[in-house]
mmCIF file with all atom_site columns, C-alpha atoms in Angstrom:
data_model
loop_
_atom_site.group_PDB
_atom_site.id
_atom_site.type_symbol
_atom_site.label_atom_id
_atom_site.label_alt_id
_atom_site.label_comp_id
_atom_site.label_asym_id
_atom_site.label_entity_id
_atom_site.label_seq_id
_atom_site.pdbx_PDB_ins_code
_atom_site.Cartn_x
_atom_site.Cartn_y
_atom_site.Cartn_z
_atom_site.occupancy
_atom_site.B_iso_or_equiv
_atom_site.pdbx_formal_charge
_atom_site.auth_seq_id
_atom_site.auth_comp_id
_atom_site.auth_asym_id
_atom_site.auth_atom_id
_atom_site.pdbx_PDB_model_num
ATOM 1   C CA . UNK A 1 1   ? -24.333 -2.915  -21.155 1.00 0.00 ? 1   UNK A CA 1
ATOM 2   C CA . UNK A 1 2   ? -25.007 -6.337  -19.232 1.00 0.00 ? 2   UNK A CA 1
ATOM 3   C CA . UNK A 1 3   ? -22.605 -7.650  -21.280 1.00 0.00 ? 3   UNK A CA 1
ATOM 4   C CA . UNK A 1 4   ? -19.691 -4.646  -20.228 1.00 0.00 ? 4   UNK A CA 1
ATOM 5   C CA . UNK A 1 5   ? -20.805 -5.220  -17.186 1.00 0.00 ? 5   UNK A CA 1
ATOM 6   C CA . UNK A 1 6   ? -20.060 -8.490  -16.866 1.00 0.00 ? 6   UNK A CA 1
ATOM 7   C CA . UNK A 1 7   ? -16.403 -8.401  -18.116 1.00 0.00 ? 7   UNK A CA 1
ATOM 8   C CA . UNK A 1 8   ? -16.093 -5.916  -15.514 1.00 0.00 ? 8   UNK A CA 1
ATOM 9   C CA . UNK A 1 9   ? -17.850 -8.610  -13.069 1.00 0.00 ? 9   UNK A CA 1
ATOM 10  C CA . UNK A 1 10  ? -15.388 -10.940 -14.711 1.00 0.00 ? 10  UNK A CA 1
ATOM 11  C CA . UNK A 1 11  ? -12.420 -9.797  -14.584 1.00 0.00 ? 11  UNK A CA 1
ATOM 12  C CA . UNK A 1 12  ? -12.635 -7.924  -11.247 1.00 0.00 ? 12  UNK A CA 1
ATOM 13  C CA . UNK A 1 13  ? -12.598 -11.428 -9.652  1.00 0.00 ? 13  UNK A CA 1
ATOM 14  C CA . UNK A 1 14  ? -9.797  -11.856 -11.038 1.00 0.00 ? 14  UNK A CA 1
ATOM 15  C CA . UNK A 1 15  ? -7.730  -9.173  -10.376 1.00 0.00 ? 15  UNK A CA 1
ATOM 16  C CA . UNK A 1 16  ? -9.609  -9.636  -6.470  1.00 0.00 ? 16  UNK A CA 1
ATOM 17  C CA . UNK A 1 17  ? -8.054  -13.344 -6.490  1.00 0.00 ? 17  UNK A CA 1
ATOM 18  C CA . UNK A 1 18  ? -4.343  -12.050 -7.658  1.00 0.00 ? 18  UNK A CA 1
ATOM 19  C CA . UNK A 1 19  ? -4.707  -9.264  -4.914  1.00 0.00 ? 19  UNK A CA 1
ATOM 20  C CA . UNK A 1 20  ? -5.824  -11.765 -2.210  1.00 0.00 ? 20  UNK A CA 1
ATOM 21  C CA . UNK A 1 21  ? -3.212  -14.132 -3.827  1.00 0.00 ? 21  UNK A CA 1
ATOM 22  C CA . UNK A 1 22  ? -0.142  -11.253 -3.937  1.00 0.00 ? 22  UNK A CA 1
ATOM 23  C CA . UNK A 1 23  ? -1.779  -9.515  -0.648  1.00 0.00 ? 23  UNK A CA 1
ATOM 24  C CA . UNK A 1 24  ? -1.262  -13.052 1.540   1.00 0.00 ? 24  UNK A CA 1
ATOM 25  C CA . UNK A 1 25  ? 2.788   -13.648 0.011   1.00 0.00 ? 25  UNK A CA 1
ATOM 26  C CA . UNK A 1 26  ? 3.082   -10.318 1.113   1.00 0.00 ? 26  UNK A CA 1
ATOM 27  C CA . UNK A 1 27  ? 2.144   -10.821 4.275   1.00 0.00 ? 27  UNK A CA 1
ATOM 28  C CA . UNK A 1 28  ? 4.482   -13.057 4.931   1.00 0.00 ? 28  UNK A CA 1
ATOM 29  C CA . UNK A 1 29  ? 7.600   -12.166 3.071   1.00 0.00 ? 29  UNK A CA 1
ATOM 30  C CA . UNK A 1 30  ? 7.386   -9.094  5.443   1.00 0.00 ? 30  UNK A CA 1
ATOM 31  C CA . UNK A 1 31  ? 6.903   -10.972 8.159   1.00 0.00 ? 31  UNK A CA 1
ATOM 32  C CA . UNK A 1 32  ? 9.221   -13.283 8.046   1.00 0.00 ? 32  UNK A CA 1
ATOM 33  C CA . UNK A 1 33  ? 11.369  -9.979  7.318   1.00 0.00 ? 33  UNK A CA 1
ATOM 34  C CA . UNK A 1 34  ? 10.543  -8.348  10.324  1.00 0.00 ? 34  UNK A CA 1
ATOM 35  C CA . UNK A 1 35  ? 11.647  -12.413 11.966  1.00 0.00 ? 35  UNK A CA 1
ATOM 36  C CA . UNK A 1 36  ? 15.002  -11.760 10.911  1.00 0.00 ? 36  UNK A CA 1
ATOM 37  C CA . UNK A 1 37  ? 15.981  -9.741  13.127  1.00 0.00 ? 37  UNK A CA 1
ATOM 38  C CA . UNK A 1 38  ? 16.102  -12.841 15.787  1.00 0.00 ? 38  UNK A CA 1
ATOM 39  C CA . UNK A 1 39  ? 16.229  -15.896 13.706  1.00 0.00 ? 39  UNK A CA 1
ATOM 40  C CA . UNK A 1 40  ? 19.136  -14.776 11.219  1.00 0.00 ? 40  UNK A CA 1
ATOM 41  C CA . UNK A 1 41  ? 20.465  -10.901 11.827  1.00 0.00 ? 41  UNK A CA 1
ATOM 42  C CA . UNK A 1 42  ? 22.493  -11.072 8.867   1.00 0.00 ? 42  UNK A CA 1
ATOM 43  C CA . UNK A 1 43  ? 20.692  -11.612 6.785   1.00 0.00 ? 43  UNK A CA 1
ATOM 44  C CA . UNK A 1 44  ? 18.585  -8.614  7.721   1.00 0.00 ? 44  UNK A CA 1
ATOM 45  C CA . UNK A 1 45  ? 21.348  -6.395  8.333   1.00 0.00 ? 45  UNK A CA 1
ATOM 46  C CA . UNK A 1 46  ? 22.608  -6.884  4.698   1.00 0.00 ? 46  UNK A CA 1
ATOM 47  C CA . UNK A 1 47  ? 19.062  -6.424  3.972   1.00 0.00 ? 47  UNK A CA 1
ATOM 48  C CA . UNK A 1 48  ? 18.816  -2.439  5.647   1.00 0.00 ? 48  UNK A CA 1
ATOM 49  C CA . UNK A 1 49  ? 22.312  -2.131  4.895   1.00 0.00 ? 49  UNK A CA 1
ATOM 50  C CA . UNK A 1 50  ? 21.647  -3.037  0.886   1.00 0.00 ? 50  UNK A CA 1
ATOM 51  C CA . UNK A 1 51  ? 18.601  -0.377  0.777   1.00 0.00 ? 51  UNK A CA 1
ATOM 52  C CA . UNK A 1 52  ? 20.247  2.091   2.816   1.00 0.00 ? 52  UNK A CA 1
ATOM 53  C CA . UNK A 1 53  ? 23.571  2.400   1.056   1.00 0.00 ? 53  UNK A CA 1
ATOM 54  C CA . UNK A 1 54  ? 27.502  2.440   0.435   1.00 0.00 ? 54  UNK A CA 1
ATOM 55  C CA . UNK A 1 55  ? 29.094  5.254   2.309   1.00 0.00 ? 55  UNK A CA 1
ATOM 56  C CA . UNK A 1 56  ? 27.049  4.715   5.739   1.00 0.00 ? 56  UNK A CA 1
ATOM 57  C CA . UNK A 1 57  ? 28.396  2.670   8.970   1.00 0.00 ? 57  UNK A CA 1
ATOM 58  C CA . UNK A 1 58  ? 25.807  1.495   11.069  1.00 0.00 ? 58  UNK A CA 1
ATOM 59  C CA . UNK A 1 59  ? 25.233  -0.440  14.482  1.00 0.00 ? 59  UNK A CA 1
ATOM 60  C CA . UNK A 1 60  ? 22.975  -2.334  15.475  1.00 0.00 ? 60  UNK A CA 1
ATOM 61  C CA . UNK A 1 61  ? 22.903  -2.869  18.428  1.00 0.00 ? 61  UNK A CA 1
ATOM 62  C CA . UNK A 1 62  ? 19.219  -4.534  19.931  1.00 0.00 ? 62  UNK A CA 1
ATOM 63  C CA . UNK A 1 63  ? 17.462  -1.052  20.658  1.00 0.00 ? 63  UNK A CA 1
ATOM 64  C CA . UNK A 1 64  ? 18.788  -0.064  16.685  1.00 0.00 ? 64  UNK A CA 1
ATOM 65  C CA . UNK A 1 65  ? 17.295  -2.618  15.889  1.00 0.00 ? 65  UNK A CA 1
ATOM 66  C CA . UNK A 1 66  ? 13.538  -2.736  17.839  1.00 0.00 ? 66  UNK A CA 1
ATOM 67  C CA . UNK A 1 67  ? 13.202  1.111   16.100  1.00 0.00 ? 67  UNK A CA 1
ATOM 68  C CA . UNK A 1 68  ? 13.986  -0.247  12.865  1.00 0.00 ? 68  UNK A CA 1
ATOM 69  C CA . UNK A 1 69  ? 11.836  -2.787  12.955  1.00 0.00 ? 69  UNK A CA 1
ATOM 70  C CA . UNK A 1 70  ? 9.221   -1.135  14.534  1.00 0.00 ? 70  UNK A CA 1
ATOM 71  C CA . UNK A 1 71  ? 9.126   1.158   11.782  1.00 0.00 ? 71  UNK A CA 1
ATOM 72  C CA . UNK A 1 72  ? 9.527   -0.780  8.894   1.00 0.00 ? 72  UNK A CA 1
ATOM 73  C CA . UNK A 1 73  ? 6.630   -2.872  10.691  1.00 0.00 ? 73  UNK A CA 1
ATOM 74  C CA . UNK A 1 74  ? 4.691   0.642   10.329  1.00 0.00 ? 74  UNK A CA 1
ATOM 75  C CA . UNK A 1 75  ? 5.573   1.079   6.664   1.00 0.00 ? 75  UNK A CA 1
ATOM 76  C CA . UNK A 1 76  ? 4.032   -3.070  6.153   1.00 0.00 ? 76  UNK A CA 1
ATOM 77  C CA . UNK A 1 77  ? 1.023   -2.314  7.286   1.00 0.00 ? 77  UNK A CA 1
ATOM 78  C CA . UNK A 1 78  ? 0.181   1.047   5.927   1.00 0.00 ? 78  UNK A CA 1
ATOM 79  C CA . UNK A 1 79  ? 1.444   -0.618  2.317   1.00 0.00 ? 79  UNK A CA 1
ATOM 80  C CA . UNK A 1 80  ? -1.182  -3.955  3.583   1.00 0.00 ? 80  UNK A CA 1
ATOM 81  C CA . UNK A 1 81  ? -4.550  -1.532  4.970   1.00 0.00 ? 81  UNK A CA 1
ATOM 82  C CA . UNK A 1 82  ? -3.760  0.125   0.912   1.00 0.00 ? 82  UNK A CA 1
ATOM 83  C CA . UNK A 1 83  ? -3.607  -3.872  -0.673  1.00 0.00 ? 83  UNK A CA 1
ATOM 84  C CA . UNK A 1 84  ? -6.538  -4.775  1.592   1.00 0.00 ? 84  UNK A CA 1
ATOM 85  C CA . UNK A 1 85  ? -8.554  -2.054  0.617   1.00 0.00 ? 85  UNK A CA 1
ATOM 86  C CA . UNK A 1 86  ? -7.894  -2.314  -2.943  1.00 0.00 ? 86  UNK A CA 1
ATOM 87  C CA . UNK A 1 87  ? -8.972  -5.889  -2.180  1.00 0.00 ? 87  UNK A CA 1
ATOM 88  C CA . UNK A 1 88  ? -12.332 -4.998  -1.077  1.00 0.00 ? 88  UNK A CA 1
ATOM 89  C CA . UNK A 1 89  ? -12.511 -2.582  -4.269  1.00 0.00 ? 89  UNK A CA 1
ATOM 90  C CA . UNK A 1 90  ? -12.771 -5.261  -6.356  1.00 0.00 ? 90  UNK A CA 1
ATOM 91  C CA . UNK A 1 91  ? -14.960 -7.378  -4.801  1.00 0.00 ? 91  UNK A CA 1
ATOM 92  C CA . UNK A 1 92  ? -17.571 -3.762  -5.017  1.00 0.00 ? 92  UNK A CA 1
ATOM 93  C CA . UNK A 1 93  ? -16.908 -4.528  -8.578  1.00 0.00 ? 93  UNK A CA 1
ATOM 94  C CA . UNK A 1 94  ? -17.447 -8.064  -8.778  1.00 0.00 ? 94  UNK A CA 1
ATOM 95  C CA . UNK A 1 95  ? -21.249 -7.170  -6.823  1.00 0.00 ? 95  UNK A CA 1
ATOM 96  C CA . UNK A 1 96  ? -23.930 -7.224  -9.305  1.00 0.00 ? 96  UNK A CA 1
ATOM 97  C CA . UNK A 1 97  ? -24.164 -2.951  -9.933  1.00 0.00 ? 97  UNK A CA 1
ATOM 98  C CA . UNK A 1 98  ? -20.566 -2.617  -10.025 1.00 0.00 ? 98  UNK A CA 1
ATOM 99  C CA . UNK A 1 99  ? -20.965 1.387   -9.951  1.00 0.00 ? 99  UNK A CA 1
ATOM 100 C CA . UNK A 1 100 ? -21.372 2.130   -6.668  1.00 0.00 ? 100 UNK A CA 1
ATOM 101 C CA . UNK A 1 101 ? -20.625 4.437   -3.919  1.00 0.00 ? 101 UNK A CA 1
ATOM 102 C CA . UNK A 1 102 ? -19.092 1.498   -2.172  1.00 0.00 ? 102 UNK A CA 1
ATOM 103 C CA . UNK A 1 103 ? -17.080 1.175   -4.761  1.00 0.00 ? 103 UNK A CA 1
ATOM 104 C CA . UNK A 1 104 ? -15.960 4.450   -5.229  1.00 0.00 ? 104 UNK A CA 1
ATOM 105 C CA . UNK A 1 105 ? -15.615 4.519   -1.466  1.00 0.00 ? 105 UNK A CA 1
ATOM 106 C CA . UNK A 1 106 ? -13.083 2.050   -1.423  1.00 0.00 ? 106 UNK A CA 1
ATOM 107 C CA . UNK A 1 107 ? -10.737 2.945   -3.942  1.00 0.00 ? 107 UNK A CA 1
ATOM 108 C CA . UNK A 1 108 ? -11.281 6.713   -2.162  1.00 0.00 ? 108 UNK A CA 1
ATOM 109 C CA . UNK A 1 109 ? -9.838  4.321   0.621   1.00 0.00 ? 109 UNK A CA 1
ATOM 110 C CA . UNK A 1 110 ? -6.558  2.429   -0.964  1.00 0.00 ? 110 UNK A CA 1
ATOM 111 C CA . UNK A 1 111 ? -6.252  6.000   -2.528  1.00 0.00 ? 111 UNK A CA 1
ATOM 112 C CA . UNK A 1 112 ? -6.127  6.987   0.585   1.00 0.00 ? 112 UNK A CA 1
ATOM 113 C CA . UNK A 1 113 ? -3.485  4.394   1.672   1.00 0.00 ? 113 UNK A CA 1
ATOM 114 C CA . UNK A 1 114 ? -1.327  4.488   -0.745  1.00 0.00 ? 114 UNK A CA 1
ATOM 115 C CA . UNK A 1 115 ? -0.490  8.666   0.117   1.00 0.00 ? 115 UNK A CA 1
ATOM 116 C CA . UNK A 1 116 ? -0.845  7.331   3.707   1.00 0.00 ? 116 UNK A CA 1
ATOM 117 C CA . UNK A 1 117 ? 1.975   4.075   2.460   1.00 0.00 ? 117 UNK A CA 1
ATOM 118 C CA . UNK A 1 118 ? 4.722   7.218   0.408   1.00 0.00 ? 118 UNK A CA 1
ATOM 119 C CA . UNK A 1 119 ? 4.474   9.633   3.503   1.00 0.00 ? 119 UNK A CA 1
ATOM 120 C CA . UNK A 1 120 ? 4.661   7.149   5.900   1.00 0.00 ? 120 UNK A CA 1
ATOM 121 C CA . UNK A 1 121 ? 8.207   5.464   4.191   1.00 0.00 ? 121 UNK A CA 1
ATOM 122 C CA . UNK A 1 122 ? 9.394   9.050   3.902   1.00 0.00 ? 122 UNK A CA 1
ATOM 123 C CA . UNK A 1 123 ? 9.262   9.287   7.703   1.00 0.00 ? 123 UNK A CA 1
ATOM 124 C CA . UNK A 1 124 ? 10.675  5.942   8.138   1.00 0.00 ? 124 UNK A CA 1
ATOM 125 C CA . UNK A 1 125 ? 13.645  6.237   5.232   1.00 0.00 ? 125 UNK A CA 1
ATOM 126 C CA . UNK A 1 126 ? 15.328  8.850   7.902   1.00 0.00 ? 126 UNK A CA 1
ATOM 127 C CA . UNK A 1 127 ? 14.455  7.546   11.301  1.00 0.00 ? 127 UNK A CA 1
ATOM 128 C CA . UNK A 1 128 ? 16.416  3.573   10.215  1.00 0.00 ? 128 UNK A CA 1
ATOM 129 C CA . UNK A 1 129 ? 19.145  5.680   9.423   1.00 0.00 ? 129 UNK A CA 1
ATOM 130 C CA . UNK A 1 130 ? 19.201  8.292   12.263  1.00 0.00 ? 130 UNK A CA 1
ATOM 131 C CA . UNK A 1 131 ? 18.610  4.233   14.885  1.00 0.00 ? 131 UNK A CA 1
ATOM 132 C CA . UNK A 1 132 ? 21.378  2.943   13.303  1.00 0.00 ? 132 UNK A CA 1
ATOM 133 C CA . UNK A 1 133 ? 23.797  5.885   13.145  1.00 0.00 ? 133 UNK A CA 1
ATOM 134 C CA . UNK A 1 134 ? 22.637  6.913   16.861  1.00 0.00 ? 134 UNK A CA 1
ATOM 135 C CA . UNK A 1 135 ? 25.205  5.081   18.351  1.00 0.00 ? 135 UNK A CA 1
ATOM 136 C CA . UNK A 1 136 ? 28.227  6.102   15.825  1.00 0.00 ? 136 UNK A CA 1
ATOM 137 C CA . UNK A 1 137 ? 30.575  8.155   16.950  1.00 0.00 ? 137 UNK A CA 1
ATOM 138 C CA . UNK A 1 138 ? 29.859  12.304  16.375  1.00 0.00 ? 138 UNK A CA 1
ATOM 139 C CA . UNK A 1 139 ? 31.170  12.938  13.202  1.00 0.00 ? 139 UNK A CA 1
ATOM 140 C CA . UNK A 1 140 ? 30.181  9.539   11.618  1.00 0.00 ? 140 UNK A CA 1
ATOM 141 C CA . UNK A 1 141 ? 25.732  10.010  12.749  1.00 0.00 ? 141 UNK A CA 1
ATOM 142 C CA . UNK A 1 142 ? 23.816  10.367  9.388   1.00 0.00 ? 142 UNK A CA 1
ATOM 143 C CA . UNK A 1 143 ? 20.193  11.349  9.070   1.00 0.00 ? 143 UNK A CA 1
ATOM 144 C CA . UNK A 1 144 ? 19.341  10.730  5.208   1.00 0.00 ? 144 UNK A CA 1
ATOM 145 C CA . UNK A 1 145 ? 16.254  11.949  3.331   1.00 0.00 ? 145 UNK A CA 1
ATOM 146 C CA . UNK A 1 146 ? 15.058  10.793  0.063   1.00 0.00 ? 146 UNK A CA 1
ATOM 147 C CA . UNK A 1 147 ? 12.486  11.037  -1.986  1.00 0.00 ? 147 UNK A CA 1
ATOM 148 C CA . UNK A 1 148 ? 12.624  8.593   -4.631  1.00 0.00 ? 148 UNK A CA 1
ATOM 149 C CA . UNK A 1 149 ? 10.346  7.031   -7.914  1.00 0.00 ? 149 UNK A CA 1
ATOM 150 C CA . UNK A 1 150 ? 8.329   4.728   -6.669  1.00 0.00 ? 150 UNK A CA 1
ATOM 151 C CA . UNK A 1 151 ? 7.388   7.094   -4.319  1.00 0.00 ? 151 UNK A CA 1
ATOM 152 C CA . UNK A 1 152 ? 6.294   9.532   -7.365  1.00 0.00 ? 152 UNK A CA 1
ATOM 153 C CA . UNK A 1 153 ? 4.413   6.590   -8.613  1.00 0.00 ? 153 UNK A CA 1
ATOM 154 C CA . UNK A 1 154 ? 2.984   6.280   -5.529  1.00 0.00 ? 154 UNK A CA 1
ATOM 155 C CA . UNK A 1 155 ? 1.475   9.772   -5.134  1.00 0.00 ? 155 UNK A CA 1
ATOM 156 C CA . UNK A 1 156 ? 0.263   9.710   -8.847  1.00 0.00 ? 156 UNK A CA 1
ATOM 157 C CA . UNK A 1 157 ? -1.362  5.966   -8.358  1.00 0.00 ? 157 UNK A CA 1
ATOM 158 C CA . UNK A 1 158 ? -3.265  7.344   -5.428  1.00 0.00 ? 158 UNK A CA 1
ATOM 159 C CA . UNK A 1 159 ? -3.697  10.295  -6.986  1.00 0.00 ? 159 UNK A CA 1
ATOM 160 C CA . UNK A 1 160 ? -5.228  8.850   -10.472 1.00 0.00 ? 160 UNK A CA 1
ATOM 161 C CA . UNK A 1 161 ? -7.435  6.497   -7.460  1.00 0.00 ? 161 UNK A CA 1
ATOM 162 C CA . UNK A 1 162 ? -8.663  9.449   -5.410  1.00 0.00 ? 162 UNK A CA 1
ATOM 163 C CA . UNK A 1 163 ? -10.444 11.081  -8.953  1.00 0.00 ? 163 UNK A CA 1
ATOM 164 C CA . UNK A 1 164 ? -11.107 7.442   -10.266 1.00 0.00 ? 164 UNK A CA 1
ATOM 165 C CA . UNK A 1 165 ? -12.870 6.946   -7.503  1.00 0.00 ? 165 UNK A CA 1
ATOM 166 C CA . UNK A 1 166 ? -14.717 10.541  -7.236  1.00 0.00 ? 166 UNK A CA 1
ATOM 167 C CA . UNK A 1 167 ? -15.717 9.849   -11.035 1.00 0.00 ? 167 UNK A CA 1
ATOM 168 C CA . UNK A 1 168 ? -17.128 6.311   -10.022 1.00 0.00 ? 168 UNK A CA 1
ATOM 169 C CA . UNK A 1 169 ? -19.347 8.030   -7.624  1.00 0.00 ? 169 UNK A CA 1
ATOM 170 C CA . UNK A 1 170 ? -20.355 10.838  -9.535  1.00 0.00 ? 170 UNK A CA 1
ATOM 171 C CA . UNK A 1 171 ? -21.621 8.009   -12.022 1.00 0.00 ? 171 UNK A CA 1
ATOM 172 C CA . UNK A 1 172 ? -23.311 6.363   -9.521  1.00 0.00 ? 172 UNK A CA 1
ATOM 173 C CA . UNK A 1 173 ? -25.452 8.507   -8.800  1.00 0.00 ? 173 UNK A CA 1
ATOM 174 C CA . UNK A 1 174 ? -26.632 9.601   -12.161 1.00 0.00 ? 174 UNK A CA 1
ATOM 175 C CA . UNK A 1 175 ? -26.822 5.835   -12.575 1.00 0.00 ? 175 UNK A CA 1
ATOM 176 C CA . UNK A 1 176 ? -29.521 6.067   -9.735  1.00 0.00 ? 176 UNK A CA 1
ATOM 177 C CA . UNK A 1 177 ? -31.022 9.150   -11.060 1.00 0.00 ? 177 UNK A CA 1
ATOM 178 C CA . UNK A 1 178 ? -31.232 6.767   -14.286 1.00 0.00 ? 178 UNK A CA 1
ATOM 179 C CA . UNK A 1 179 ? -32.935 4.257   -12.375 1.00 0.00 ? 179 UNK A CA 1
ATOM 180 C CA . UNK A 1 180 ? -35.822 6.650   -10.711 1.00 0.00 ? 180 UNK A CA 1
ATOM 181 C CA . UNK A 1 181 ? -36.559 8.337   -14.159 1.00 0.00 ? 181 UNK A CA 1
ATOM 182 C CA . UNK A 1 182 ? -37.256 4.785   -15.879 1.00 0.00 ? 182 UNK A CA 1
#
């Protein structure tokens, strides 16, 4: 059993490093994107137009752009919070005893983080489209709601992580009971 836990700890350390590197790269990239309206508004406009899709006339006024940046910042904060919980979870798995209530709790927090991300994203998308079309003349304003495969995938990941966290919490309880018997 010790050899298997050694593998789990080793893999967890590597995964934690990967999540840290990816999280830092993600935070850097997201920060650059959020600063684009100030330093490179045309690239920001093209990026948002590409994500909204064709056929919708968008108005990038100052207030509309500020609302878009705010909505994107909230989405990015939810994503980074979930990634941070995953990083902490791998830290708990890398400890001497991987099956602990703490590792289960961080996995559960990560699952909730991904669920929050899906909800925030589902609310932010219509807000972005509405903010960018509100200045359009009547008949050219838009309100777009979408729920795609990426959202379904994130929900699936959240559900799997939540259920796994419950199993890990139960395993930690059983392991503690076994130690008391021995």
